[in-house]
Amino acid sequence: MSRILAIDYGKKRTGIAVTDPMQIIASGLTTVATHELSVFLEKYLNTEDVETIVIGEPKQMDYTDSELGGVINAFAKALQEKYPAITIERVDERFTSKMAFQTMIDSGLSKSKRRNKALVDEIAATIILQT
């Protein structure tokens, strides 16, 4: 079987999570600088078998696009054109960062570790993937 990859796209950083090949376990993979995301994905997709990419879709409370909505839509479209064999899905990502932060608190991470925004992004990507 193939993996499913999740992307929590951000202005500065992008969190990435992935399933195991049997698609049972979702795990945070890494956080990359957004300007390096295309290079990272190209390397990863050339070495791993990925059948679906799930991209977080940031929405306002009234379901309109957030400020990054247009950028992420363009990114998703370009990704689909470059990798037509991979299914691209979008998932509402509202509250995933807050949920990730709460997960960090619930798991007992210290305040200094909870300040690690890259870890928050990685956990948020895992929540998107679990969705």
Tab-separated table of C-alpha atoms in Angstrom:
chain	number	residue	atom	x	y	z
A	1	MET	CA	0.000	0.000	0.000
A	2	SER	CA	0.942	3.632	-0.281
A	3	ARG	CA	1.315	6.388	2.246
A	4	ILE	CA	-0.905	9.419	2.766
A	5	LEU	CA	0.917	12.707	3.317
A	6	ALA	CA	-0.589	15.730	5.073
A	7	ILE	CA	0.519	19.334	4.723
A	8	ASP	CA	-0.170	22.172	7.163
A	9	TYR	CA	0.914	25.043	4.895
A	10	GLY	CA	2.064	28.241	6.569
A	11	LYS	CA	3.676	31.533	5.588
A	12	LYS	CA	7.038	30.665	7.147
A	13	ARG	CA	6.879	26.976	8.040
A	14	THR	CA	4.967	23.973	6.774
A	15	GLY	CA	4.211	20.987	8.952
A	16	ILE	CA	4.224	17.587	7.306
A	17	ALA	CA	2.777	14.310	8.580
A	18	VAL	CA	2.578	10.894	6.977
A	19	THR	CA	0.974	7.506	7.482
A	20	ASP	CA	2.759	4.218	7.532
A	21	PRO	CA	2.449	2.216	4.271
A	22	MET	CA	-0.582	0.336	5.687
A	23	GLN	CA	-2.261	3.707	6.442
A	24	ILE	CA	-2.903	2.793	10.064
A	25	ILE	CA	-0.649	5.171	11.984
A	26	ALA	CA	-0.369	8.926	11.379
A	27	SER	CA	2.902	10.483	12.527
A	28	GLY	CA	4.504	13.872	12.304
A	29	LEU	CA	7.289	13.734	9.732
A	30	THR	CA	8.962	17.133	9.853
A	31	THR	CA	8.550	20.861	9.507
A	32	VAL	CA	10.206	22.617	6.583
A	33	ALA	CA	10.620	26.238	5.647
A	34	THR	CA	7.770	26.971	3.241
A	35	HIS	CA	10.126	28.342	0.593
A	36	GLU	CA	11.852	24.914	0.611
A	37	LEU	CA	8.614	22.883	0.479
A	38	SER	CA	8.669	22.099	-3.253
A	39	VAL	CA	12.226	20.771	-3.074
A	40	PHE	CA	11.404	18.673	-0.007
A	41	LEU	CA	8.270	17.222	-1.610
A	42	GLU	CA	10.070	16.379	-4.837
A	43	LYS	CA	12.745	14.426	-2.935
A	44	TYR	CA	10.197	12.720	-0.690
A	45	LEU	CA	7.787	11.787	-3.486
A	46	ASN	CA	10.656	10.344	-5.532
A	47	THR	CA	11.655	8.001	-2.688
A	48	GLU	CA	8.319	7.109	-1.062
A	49	ASP	CA	5.113	5.715	-2.518
A	50	VAL	CA	2.400	8.299	-1.741
A	51	GLU	CA	-1.139	7.853	-3.080
A	52	THR	CA	-2.826	10.892	-1.513
A	53	ILE	CA	-1.743	14.307	-0.292
A	54	VAL	CA	-4.086	16.038	2.150
A	55	ILE	CA	-3.646	19.802	2.319
A	56	GLY	CA	-5.134	21.870	5.100
A	57	GLU	CA	-7.654	24.411	3.893
A	58	PRO	CA	-7.634	27.500	6.109
A	59	LYS	CA	-11.077	29.027	6.419
A	60	GLN	CA	-12.519	31.923	8.383
A	61	MET	CA	-15.373	31.246	10.777
A	62	ASP	CA	-17.828	32.197	7.993
A	63	TYR	CA	-16.204	29.615	5.663
A	64	THR	CA	-14.528	32.218	3.428
A	65	ASP	CA	-10.862	31.757	2.524
A	66	SER	CA	-8.267	33.011	4.965
A	67	GLU	CA	-5.485	35.320	3.800
A	68	LEU	CA	-3.405	32.312	2.707
A	69	GLY	CA	-6.314	30.631	0.923
A	70	GLY	CA	-5.386	31.818	-2.561
A	71	VAL	CA	-1.727	30.889	-2.111
A	72	ILE	CA	-2.619	27.416	-0.877
A	73	ASN	CA	-5.141	26.897	-3.679
A	74	ALA	CA	-2.440	27.765	-6.223
A	75	PHE	CA	0.003	25.429	-4.448
A	76	ALA	CA	-2.531	22.558	-4.505
A	77	LYS	CA	-3.261	23.121	-8.196
A	78	ALA	CA	0.452	23.168	-9.087
A	79	LEU	CA	1.010	20.012	-7.044
A	80	GLN	CA	-1.828	18.218	-8.858
A	81	GLU	CA	-0.411	19.244	-12.232
A	82	LYS	CA	3.097	18.082	-11.324
A	83	TYR	CA	1.931	14.788	-9.771
A	84	PRO	CA	-1.270	13.777	-11.619
A	85	ALA	CA	-1.153	10.203	-10.284
A	86	ILE	CA	-1.434	11.437	-6.685
A	87	THR	CA	-4.843	12.372	-5.326
A	88	ILE	CA	-4.926	15.833	-3.747
A	89	GLU	CA	-7.549	16.346	-1.045
A	90	ARG	CA	-8.383	19.404	1.021
A	91	VAL	CA	-9.420	19.336	4.678
A	92	ASP	CA	-10.763	22.151	6.836
A	93	GLU	CA	-7.905	23.018	9.151
A	94	ARG	CA	-9.621	25.504	11.424
A	95	PHE	CA	-8.512	25.035	15.014
A	96	THR	CA	-5.803	22.468	14.211
A	97	SER	CA	-3.046	24.701	15.604
A	98	LYS	CA	-5.042	25.234	18.803
A	99	MET	CA	-5.709	21.509	19.006
A	100	ALA	CA	-1.995	20.825	18.474
A	101	PHE	CA	-1.051	23.234	21.256
A	102	GLN	CA	-3.590	21.604	23.595
A	103	THR	CA	-2.164	18.200	22.704
A	104	MET	CA	1.262	19.467	23.737
A	105	ILE	CA	-0.141	20.645	27.082
A	106	ASP	CA	-2.034	17.391	27.633
A	107	SER	CA	1.084	15.353	26.930
A	108	GLY	CA	2.995	17.236	29.610
A	109	LEU	CA	5.475	19.142	27.451
A	110	SER	CA	7.266	21.940	29.246
A	111	LYS	CA	6.521	25.580	28.434
A	112	SER	CA	9.837	25.910	26.615
A	113	LYS	CA	9.029	22.973	24.338
A	114	ARG	CA	5.505	24.308	23.727
A	115	ARG	CA	7.077	27.483	22.312
A	116	ASN	CA	8.509	25.426	19.450
A	117	LYS	CA	6.243	26.587	16.614
A	118	ALA	CA	7.717	23.990	14.258
A	119	LEU	CA	6.492	21.230	16.578
A	120	VAL	CA	3.029	22.835	16.687
A	121	ASP	CA	2.951	22.816	12.857
A	122	GLU	CA	4.024	19.178	12.714
A	123	ILE	CA	1.357	18.136	15.219
A	124	ALA	CA	-1.244	20.212	13.330
A	125	ALA	CA	-0.323	18.332	10.130
A	126	THR	CA	-0.824	15.067	12.026
A	127	ILE	CA	-4.285	16.234	13.135
A	128	ILE	CA	-5.117	17.142	9.520
A	129	LEU	CA	-3.988	13.674	8.454
A	130	GLN	CA	-6.080	11.986	11.135
A	131	THR	CA	-9.106	13.885	9.857
